[in-house]
XYZ file of C-alpha atoms in Angstrom:
637
model
C 4.882 45.498 -10.157
C 2.311 45.060 -7.412
C -0.122 43.598 -9.913
C 2.517 41.164 -11.149
C 3.387 40.095 -7.594
C -0.271 39.600 -6.707
C -0.789 37.484 -9.832
C 2.206 35.365 -8.930
C 0.864 34.696 -5.442
C -2.514 33.800 -6.951
C -0.875 31.428 -9.339
C 1.069 29.662 -6.592
C -1.973 29.570 -4.361
C -3.931 27.749 -7.064
C -1.186 25.098 -7.231
C -1.141 24.762 -3.478
C -4.886 24.173 -3.516
C -4.702 21.095 -5.800
C -4.075 17.385 -5.255
C -2.555 16.493 -8.667
C -1.019 13.066 -7.868
C -1.959 10.017 -5.824
C 0.361 11.072 -2.986
C -0.289 14.805 -3.864
C 3.277 15.053 -5.278
C 5.280 12.699 -7.386
C 7.328 11.797 -4.293
C 4.236 10.693 -2.313
C 4.533 12.967 0.718
C 0.749 13.195 1.123
C 1.226 16.610 2.659
C -0.887 19.656 1.855
C 0.155 23.248 2.594
C -3.517 24.167 3.178
C -4.483 25.273 6.711
C -7.976 26.818 6.472
C -9.061 23.655 8.319
C -6.823 23.528 11.406
C -6.737 22.522 15.105
C -8.973 25.445 16.112
C -11.845 24.684 13.817
C -11.680 20.996 12.776
C -14.325 20.162 15.387
C -16.798 22.030 13.066
C -16.055 19.818 10.068
C -19.146 18.424 8.522
C -20.350 16.859 5.228
C -20.416 19.184 2.248
C -21.551 16.775 -0.448
C -21.737 13.007 -1.245
C -21.333 11.400 -4.622
C -22.511 7.816 -5.106
C -20.955 5.792 -7.881
C -23.623 3.101 -8.138
C -20.811 0.548 -8.027
C -22.651 -2.093 -5.996
C -25.468 -2.185 -8.493
C -22.985 -3.290 -11.162
C -22.059 -6.376 -9.071
C -25.445 -7.985 -9.319
C -25.202 -11.551 -10.631
C -21.496 -11.780 -9.716
C -19.504 -12.511 -6.564
C -17.435 -9.325 -6.755
C -18.705 -7.814 -3.554
C -16.929 -10.498 -1.549
C -13.472 -9.274 -2.719
C -14.017 -5.696 -3.890
C -12.489 -2.724 -2.046
C -13.107 0.993 -2.739
C -9.484 2.122 -2.155
C -9.276 5.095 -4.480
C -7.707 8.465 -3.672
C -8.964 11.107 -6.109
C -6.883 13.695 -7.919
C -8.047 17.289 -7.842
C -6.778 19.350 -10.811
C -8.266 22.413 -12.415
C -11.426 22.235 -10.173
C -12.218 18.674 -11.098
C -11.902 15.433 -9.133
C -10.825 12.248 -11.035
C -11.119 8.826 -9.378
C -11.878 5.145 -10.040
C -14.153 2.510 -8.597
C -12.983 -1.081 -7.710
C -13.901 -2.221 -11.279
C -11.977 0.706 -12.774
C -14.902 2.832 -13.882
C -13.514 6.415 -13.977
C -15.517 9.488 -12.734
C -14.861 13.159 -13.096
C -16.883 15.296 -10.677
C -17.049 18.963 -9.941
C -14.840 19.671 -6.921
C -17.173 22.262 -5.493
C -20.515 20.507 -5.823
C -19.784 16.842 -6.310
C -21.880 16.765 -9.462
C -20.775 14.280 -12.176
C -19.020 15.775 -15.206
C -18.427 12.423 -17.021
C -17.982 8.695 -16.482
C -15.904 6.208 -18.438
C -16.486 2.502 -18.196
C -13.601 0.342 -19.482
C -15.905 -2.655 -19.535
C -13.885 -4.876 -17.244
C -15.132 -8.444 -17.364
C -17.074 -8.657 -14.055
C -17.145 -12.516 -14.128
C -13.390 -13.037 -14.401
C -11.448 -14.296 -11.438
C -9.330 -11.459 -10.147
C -6.972 -11.783 -7.224
C -7.821 -8.242 -6.209
C -10.808 -6.156 -7.222
C -9.653 -2.663 -6.474
C -8.208 0.428 -8.095
C -6.349 3.018 -6.065
C -6.631 5.781 -8.604
C -5.532 7.467 -11.845
C -2.570 9.628 -12.904
C -2.395 12.834 -14.976
C -0.056 14.207 -17.578
C 1.657 16.608 -17.548
C 2.825 15.902 -13.944
C 2.715 18.780 -11.499
C 5.892 20.474 -10.554
C 6.145 21.973 -7.041
C 3.173 24.124 -6.206
C 2.582 25.304 -9.821
C -1.022 24.674 -10.950
C -1.603 22.236 -13.820
C -4.077 21.684 -16.552
C -4.226 18.021 -17.420
C -4.069 16.855 -21.018
C -4.242 13.096 -20.300
C -5.778 10.973 -17.553
C -4.127 7.582 -17.313
C -6.273 4.678 -16.042
C -4.777 1.273 -15.192
C -7.237 -1.601 -15.011
C -7.458 -4.898 -13.083
C -7.694 -6.776 -16.405
C -4.243 -5.510 -17.442
C -4.751 -2.443 -19.622
C -3.488 1.132 -19.545
C -5.983 3.579 -20.980
C -5.500 7.281 -21.895
C -8.555 9.552 -21.485
C -9.309 13.138 -22.413
C -9.704 15.010 -19.089
C -12.645 17.130 -20.259
C -14.717 14.460 -21.952
C -13.596 11.079 -20.597
C -13.185 9.784 -24.143
C -10.166 7.560 -25.045
C -7.366 9.330 -26.808
C -7.163 7.101 -29.901
C -3.599 8.004 -30.753
C -2.400 6.270 -27.544
C -1.707 2.609 -28.163
C -4.591 0.995 -30.057
C -7.648 3.305 -29.883
C -6.486 4.655 -26.540
C -5.344 1.422 -24.868
C -2.107 -0.403 -24.283
C -2.421 -4.124 -23.544
C -0.118 -4.706 -20.603
C -0.587 -8.464 -20.692
C 1.070 -8.740 -24.165
C 4.369 -10.545 -23.832
C 3.987 -11.148 -20.076
C 0.990 -13.121 -18.947
C -2.770 -13.332 -18.814
C -2.862 -13.083 -14.983
C -1.354 -9.622 -14.969
C -3.394 -6.904 -13.246
C -2.803 -3.323 -12.138
C -4.281 -1.852 -8.930
C -2.107 1.279 -8.400
C -1.827 4.454 -10.522
C 1.316 4.734 -12.660
C 4.130 7.265 -12.217
C 4.359 10.080 -14.778
C 7.754 11.659 -15.419
C 8.462 13.909 -18.363
C 6.868 12.357 -21.396
C 6.859 8.838 -19.946
C 4.267 6.868 -18.006
C 5.903 4.180 -15.889
C 3.863 1.218 -14.649
C 4.263 -1.954 -12.601
C 1.786 -4.764 -12.075
C -0.167 -6.822 -9.560
C 0.101 -10.620 -9.670
C -1.649 -13.351 -7.702
C 0.587 -14.629 -4.822
C 1.642 -18.036 -3.818
C 0.233 -20.085 -6.658
C 3.288 -21.193 -8.532
C 7.048 -20.806 -8.767
C 7.146 -19.776 -12.443
C 4.892 -16.785 -12.175
C 4.446 -14.009 -14.659
C 7.445 -11.704 -14.839
C 7.200 -8.640 -12.598
C 8.407 -6.258 -15.343
C 8.249 -2.493 -14.904
C 7.639 -0.643 -18.207
C 7.727 2.873 -19.536
C 5.524 4.089 -22.367
C 5.464 7.293 -24.352
C 2.566 9.368 -23.031
C 1.374 10.419 -26.475
C 1.777 7.265 -28.658
C 1.801 4.465 -26.056
C 5.045 3.188 -27.623
C 7.072 1.023 -25.260
C 10.352 2.786 -24.402
C 11.950 0.381 -21.960
C 11.377 -2.645 -19.744
C 13.110 -3.520 -16.539
C 12.775 -6.908 -14.890
C 13.454 -7.224 -11.150
C 14.624 -10.814 -11.659
C 17.766 -10.618 -13.785
C 17.560 -12.495 -17.123
C 20.991 -11.463 -18.323
C 24.066 -13.262 -16.951
C 25.949 -9.946 -17.162
C 23.653 -8.291 -14.626
C 25.529 -7.933 -11.326
C 22.535 -9.440 -9.506
C 22.604 -12.615 -11.604
C 24.593 -14.703 -9.172
C 22.247 -13.859 -6.298
C 19.837 -16.278 -7.907
C 21.058 -19.868 -7.571
C 19.629 -23.206 -8.719
C 18.532 -24.535 -12.125
C 15.182 -22.825 -11.987
C 16.082 -19.659 -10.086
C 16.046 -17.310 -13.064
C 12.679 -18.672 -14.117
C 11.072 -17.344 -10.951
C 8.373 -14.739 -11.450
C 6.849 -11.804 -9.570
C 9.099 -9.509 -7.498
C 6.704 -7.100 -9.147
C 5.993 -3.473 -8.181
C 2.285 -3.467 -7.324
C 2.501 -0.463 -5.101
C 2.987 3.157 -6.232
C 6.192 4.120 -8.012
C 7.634 7.563 -7.037
C 9.365 9.926 -9.381
C 12.057 12.580 -9.107
C 12.153 14.460 -12.439
C 15.047 16.744 -11.306
C 17.272 13.714 -10.920
C 15.722 11.652 -13.794
C 14.932 8.835 -11.362
C 11.937 6.597 -10.641
C 11.863 4.648 -7.328
C 10.399 1.175 -7.726
C 9.156 -0.711 -4.610
C 9.630 -4.376 -5.424
C 7.772 -7.300 -3.913
C 8.660 -10.906 -3.025
C 9.722 -13.339 -5.780
C 7.361 -16.274 -6.365
C 6.296 -18.129 -4.405
C 6.234 -15.915 -1.338
C 6.972 -18.513 1.345
C 9.324 -21.042 -0.224
C 12.691 -20.192 -1.738
C 14.134 -23.653 -2.375
C 13.940 -23.141 -6.151
C 15.632 -19.680 -5.887
C 18.522 -19.979 -3.377
C 20.580 -16.886 -2.775
C 20.026 -13.270 -1.814
C 17.533 -12.739 -4.695
C 18.358 -9.178 -5.836
C 16.316 -7.079 -6.837
C 13.428 -8.755 -5.119
C 12.164 -6.971 -1.994
C 14.349 -3.982 -2.917
C 13.744 -0.328 -3.534
C 15.336 0.198 -6.924
C 16.155 3.593 -8.377
C 16.005 3.510 -12.174
C 17.113 6.176 -14.625
C 13.760 7.250 -15.965
C 14.975 7.901 -19.491
C 16.548 4.476 -19.956
C 15.208 2.106 -17.257
C 18.797 1.288 -16.205
C 19.543 0.640 -12.478
C 21.054 3.679 -10.703
C 21.169 2.006 -7.294
C 19.223 -0.405 -5.099
C 18.679 -1.296 -1.447
C 17.279 -4.621 -0.441
C 15.056 -4.563 2.655
C 14.736 -8.417 2.921
C 17.200 -10.977 1.642
C 15.679 -14.185 0.211
C 12.119 -13.361 1.270
C 10.187 -16.248 2.899
C 7.547 -14.047 4.568
C 5.616 -12.129 1.858
C 7.344 -8.967 2.900
C 6.634 -6.874 -0.261
C 7.442 -3.213 -0.120
C 3.794 -2.260 -0.035
C 3.979 1.487 0.690
C 4.836 4.176 -1.802
C 8.426 5.460 -1.182
C 8.440 9.021 0.104
C 10.794 11.568 -1.443
C 11.640 14.317 1.025
C 14.361 16.528 2.416
C 15.307 16.158 6.076
C 17.809 17.994 8.246
C 20.737 15.661 9.030
C 23.951 16.812 10.638
C 22.789 20.393 10.267
C 22.131 20.340 6.573
C 19.311 19.496 4.136
C 19.613 15.959 2.819
C 17.503 14.582 -0.037
C 16.185 11.177 1.085
C 13.813 8.408 0.105
C 11.827 6.906 2.999
C 10.995 3.258 2.672
C 8.262 1.899 4.987
C 7.944 -1.904 5.175
C 5.598 -4.685 6.307
C 8.217 -5.615 8.862
C 7.686 -2.296 10.644
C 11.212 -1.308 9.510
C 11.682 2.231 8.182
C 14.810 2.774 6.089
C 15.956 6.325 5.353
C 18.152 6.322 2.265
C 20.086 9.098 0.491
C 18.139 9.744 -2.649
C 21.123 9.961 -4.946
C 23.124 6.964 -3.706
C 20.755 4.615 -1.732
C 23.143 4.704 1.243
C 21.441 4.677 4.672
C 21.231 8.110 6.277
C 20.454 6.497 9.682
C 22.383 3.428 10.679
C 21.360 -0.041 9.481
C 22.781 -3.330 10.868
C 22.944 -6.822 9.361
C 21.912 -9.168 12.227
C 21.773 -12.967 12.450
C 18.312 -14.502 12.052
C 16.906 -18.038 12.490
C 17.557 -20.783 9.930
C 15.045 -22.903 8.166
C 13.981 -26.442 9.151
C 12.233 -27.110 5.877
C 14.043 -29.572 3.621
C 15.248 -27.914 0.447
C 15.149 -24.416 1.917
C 18.174 -22.229 2.666
C 17.305 -19.105 4.574
C 19.622 -16.158 4.323
C 21.592 -16.012 7.538
C 21.285 -12.240 8.224
C 18.782 -9.470 7.627
C 19.045 -5.681 7.589
C 17.640 -3.956 10.686
C 17.378 -0.169 11.030
C 18.831 1.155 14.261
C 16.901 4.390 13.759
C 13.967 4.598 13.410
C 13.603 1.649 15.662
C 11.448 -1.231 14.381
C 7.703 -0.623 14.785
C 4.813 -2.892 15.745
C 4.751 -6.579 16.488
C 8.223 -8.075 16.301
C 7.690 -11.260 18.345
C 4.815 -13.228 19.914
C 4.983 -15.658 22.775
C 2.532 -17.036 25.312
C 3.050 -13.865 27.370
C 1.349 -11.981 24.575
C -1.815 -14.156 24.656
C -5.031 -12.255 25.085
C -8.715 -12.800 25.472
C -11.876 -11.008 26.670
C -12.251 -13.573 29.448
C -10.286 -16.429 30.970
C -11.539 -19.043 28.510
C -10.519 -16.961 25.576
C -7.145 -16.186 27.150
C -6.552 -19.913 27.702
C -7.528 -20.680 24.136
C -5.126 -18.047 22.843
C -2.366 -19.330 25.039
C -2.830 -22.924 23.859
C -2.933 -21.825 20.266
C 0.280 -19.865 20.468
C 2.001 -22.891 22.159
C 1.302 -25.001 19.074
C 3.631 -23.077 16.788
C 7.220 -22.062 16.390
C 7.705 -18.475 17.490
C 11.185 -17.171 17.194
C 10.372 -13.544 16.343
C 10.732 -11.640 13.134
C 12.370 -13.482 10.171
C 11.765 -16.931 11.683
C 11.122 -19.040 8.510
C 7.962 -21.073 7.838
C 7.929 -24.630 9.164
C 6.046 -27.913 8.827
C 4.109 -27.571 12.075
C 3.517 -23.808 11.600
C 5.434 -20.622 12.377
C 4.033 -17.481 13.915
C 5.152 -14.729 11.530
C 5.537 -11.335 13.180
C 4.561 -8.979 11.681
C 2.250 -10.851 9.358
C 1.835 -10.045 5.638
C -0.557 -7.151 6.315
C 2.093 -5.274 8.240
C 3.533 -3.330 10.043
C 3.309 -0.600 7.424
C 0.944 -1.710 4.649
C -0.040 -0.284 1.230
C -1.797 2.644 2.968
C 1.762 4.048 3.400
C 3.085 7.098 5.174
C 2.911 10.913 5.109
C 5.609 13.475 5.702
C 5.047 16.915 7.237
C 8.129 18.887 6.218
C 7.370 21.906 8.488
C 7.294 19.771 11.555
C 9.785 17.209 10.343
C 7.397 14.410 11.228
C 6.781 11.073 9.438
C 3.246 9.846 10.134
C 2.053 6.301 9.493
C -0.604 3.858 10.620
C 0.383 0.236 11.202
C -1.145 -3.124 11.953
C -0.235 -5.466 14.855
C -1.314 -8.897 13.543
C 0.634 -12.138 13.425
C 0.230 -14.736 10.661
C 0.651 -18.462 10.919
C 2.399 -20.139 8.035
C 2.629 -23.905 7.485
C 4.559 -25.715 4.799
C 2.892 -29.012 3.958
C 4.515 -31.639 1.677
C 2.387 -31.745 -1.386
C 1.696 -35.523 -1.241
C 0.614 -35.241 2.418
C -1.913 -32.403 2.103
C -5.073 -34.503 2.110
C -3.971 -36.529 5.115
C -2.924 -33.476 7.055
C -6.244 -31.716 6.343
C -8.118 -34.750 7.607
C -6.224 -34.661 10.830
C -6.585 -30.915 11.298
C -9.947 -29.526 10.154
C -8.799 -25.936 10.789
C -6.407 -26.267 7.841
C -9.298 -26.806 5.461
C -10.557 -23.278 6.274
C -7.066 -21.652 6.075
C -5.892 -19.879 2.999
C -4.084 -22.196 0.493
C -1.203 -21.310 -1.665
C -0.558 -24.050 -4.202
C 3.090 -23.139 -4.845
C 3.118 -25.237 -7.980
C 6.651 -26.225 -9.016
C 7.773 -26.699 -5.390
C 7.476 -29.665 -3.038
C 5.175 -27.831 -0.669
C 1.680 -26.316 -0.306
C 1.392 -23.238 1.866
C -1.350 -22.759 4.497
C -1.891 -19.298 5.917
C -3.889 -18.329 8.952
C -3.865 -15.501 11.523
C -3.906 -15.191 15.278
C -7.515 -14.261 15.592
C -10.902 -15.992 15.986
C -14.221 -14.784 14.592
C -17.447 -15.487 16.489
C -20.781 -13.697 17.059
C -18.934 -11.011 18.985
C -16.774 -10.135 16.002
C -13.128 -10.516 15.156
C -11.101 -11.147 18.257
C -7.292 -10.981 17.969
C -5.477 -13.393 20.205
C -2.586 -11.177 21.051
C -2.678 -8.195 23.404
C -3.818 -4.858 21.972
C -3.324 -2.355 20.517
C -4.094 -4.020 17.147
C -3.740 -0.883 15.033
C -1.962 2.350 15.816
C -1.132 5.778 14.349
C 2.323 7.123 15.128
C 4.813 9.888 14.254
C 8.582 9.731 13.940
C 10.811 12.780 14.347
C 12.944 12.769 11.193
C 15.600 14.997 12.791
C 16.461 12.349 15.343
C 14.850 9.111 14.119
C 13.006 8.778 17.438
C 9.314 8.004 17.714
C 7.473 11.057 18.988
C 4.064 9.603 19.752
C 1.848 6.589 19.132
C -1.892 6.212 19.735
C -4.543 3.539 19.104
C -6.351 3.871 15.747
C -10.096 3.037 15.786
C -11.772 0.043 17.362
C -12.934 -3.443 16.299
C -15.236 -4.441 19.114
C -18.386 -2.595 20.215
C -17.415 0.131 22.849
C -20.936 -0.068 24.251
C -20.261 -3.652 25.250
C -16.489 -3.334 25.810
C -15.734 0.177 27.286
C -11.977 -0.163 26.606
C -12.429 -1.106 22.942
C -11.320 2.369 21.783
C -8.012 1.842 23.522
C -7.359 -1.358 21.611
C -7.136 0.010 18.073
C -8.242 -1.649 14.816
C -6.767 -3.495 11.912
C -6.520 -0.835 9.214
C -5.992 -0.556 5.459
C -5.595 2.856 3.824
C -3.218 5.718 4.722
C -2.985 9.051 6.443
C -2.396 12.562 5.128
C -1.002 15.627 6.875
C -1.657 19.341 6.456
C -0.137 22.696 7.346
C -3.048 23.073 9.724
C -1.242 20.606 12.030
C -3.779 17.930 11.181
C -3.489 14.272 10.270
C -6.555 12.794 8.581
C -6.998 9.052 8.406
C -9.844 6.486 8.114
C -8.670 2.971 7.365
C -10.017 1.293 10.538
C -12.824 -1.287 10.611
C -15.201 0.890 12.733
C -15.909 3.193 9.808
C -14.829 6.606 11.084
C -12.842 9.318 9.343
C -10.636 10.975 12.035
C -8.481 14.036 12.496
C -5.535 13.991 14.922
C -3.039 16.670 15.935
C 0.129 15.996 13.978
C 2.254 17.399 16.798
C 0.804 15.383 19.631
C -1.421 12.575 18.286
C -4.435 13.876 20.115
C -7.767 12.856 18.541
C -9.598 16.148 17.617
C -12.582 15.003 15.440
C -14.287 11.923 14.033
C -17.185 11.181 11.793
C -19.072 7.886 11.154
C -19.082 7.222 7.432
C -21.873 5.350 5.568
C -19.424 2.523 4.871
C -15.950 1.800 6.106
C -13.146 3.609 4.309
C -10.177 1.405 3.451
C -8.735 4.302 1.434
C -6.424 7.295 1.868
C -8.121 10.703 2.078
C -7.100 13.863 0.213
C -7.676 17.606 0.591
C -7.895 20.644 -1.685
C -9.229 24.175 -1.791
C -11.557 25.700 -4.329
C -13.109 29.101 -4.397
C -11.671 29.880 -0.999
C -12.990 26.752 0.755
C -10.937 23.763 1.833
C -12.386 20.276 1.512
C -11.392 16.847 2.787
C -12.461 13.918 0.699
C -12.622 10.179 1.407
C -13.861 7.110 -0.479
C -16.211 5.138 1.734
C -17.096 1.887 0.032
C -15.957 -0.874 2.402
C -13.784 -3.904 1.935
C -15.232 -7.265 0.842
C -12.457 -9.482 2.102
C -12.649 -7.844 5.548
C -16.458 -8.171 5.514
C -16.968 -4.542 6.476
C -19.997 -2.331 5.746
C -20.127 -1.913 1.962
C -21.097 1.241 -0.028
C -20.194 3.435 -2.921
C -19.833 6.953 -1.512
C -17.219 9.599 -2.176
C -17.723 12.119 0.632
C -16.445 15.711 0.944
C -16.236 17.599 4.266
C -15.776 21.303 4.950
C -16.079 23.980 7.621
C -18.689 26.643 6.969
């Protein structure tokens, strides 16, 4: 009996030591029960090994470096790490030494025009259950050119029985512009996948279909479209106008969570096309901007919860939904936690979609754009209270000196600023939060032992202008700043969109024109819904020149993880550090300067009695950070 009990503990410990899914578990909690690295010894954490992918060398002769981002989070299963580069090359490396086991190159066309050049990782079948260890039989790789590839985990060779010679063409029947940047969900014998689509370019975009395939054959099992195409769908009448049902997108480009015990997948849907004008799609626009629970075996809707009605702000659900159990009214309650770009966190009952903490429908401003009809109310969580930047006025103007403060004040005065959910306008509306959050794709982590939800957020306002299409050239001549602003063609509508942000870039760096902090890390007590702590995350300006820079925080992309060692690990900021904070208090305990910035989410595992923390440090081309190609592991001797 003693031998059997010992073996059982060893088996469970092996499972606890792994990181078998993007969010460690299928519900995306990003929590590890490991605690060898903890508050008492994290200050001794140092590099254990570094693996260089050679990715930047592959970009020679292309312009990929200007838009690539190394955002991967590796899996660790059966003593091997599996991860992807921005161009979807797949590596397997030894988890103890960082030595390459194999590499697979899907031969993505490096000269094609991709909206995003990134890959956040791979998925494995069979999916892990609880803390039981797994031995993968298939590694699934989505690509930015719209393929799903099945690889053998020991050799990296395509499994030819899947699809056609190991590949399913995801573009077939949908559109040539379809891409995938997030790993798929795996539930039972199904692999469930969404898509990434270029924003703001036209009204009739590619359909944002979610599809399920047989893991062995690649046979399509079901398709679900977030924009109803059947008049019998209960959401049909929430799309009004002759072209409404021809809208595209509303796609799930983030990570889909899975609950095999309930036969459910949780789909985080984005904005319908185009993001900022809804005059061709009047109505509430279900299931756009909704968390939708689908029956995994059939793809039928179980329930939905819409976080934004008739989106005009690019408020996709960018973060992976977290599946957790919380204590509510003295009993365990299964919930799904939805973090949003608005800084709103919705806690929903996992089986019904009903809010566990109160949510209110509140009146919001109307639109002044001809042809538009903004929805009159929006859902606001009472608890947890909204996070981050909810409104900007001249009182929020900021600069390093009086001249910069005056410039910020005058710029803010130019635009409409009515707070969150104020629609775009002709002269320009300050959108708070902007389209990078609030809570962004980096997502959240849940520590079940402490009952704390941890997330990093951005505090950055966007400026959105709607310009009549036939006036664009004249308006740009009158305002040279508009030529440099991002342009959304919004073909099929009367307007072109121009997007800018409340910052200026000069020789001193990026200077945000609203008061800091500009990026923070925070924790919410899930027993009460109250915020427990919030601290600045990183810095954007040189602390040697500006001593208070470390109090101002940084724009950030990439998420945090938590561990049983009472530690929260996060990189994400523009200064290039990986950091460890106390999960209980938010106190900074350790930081390390990486060879390139890390706009990625870390992970942790244990092998041969040693715990490691791993982060992808490769930079972000669009943010013009330090670039690289390193996967770094850290440990305590």
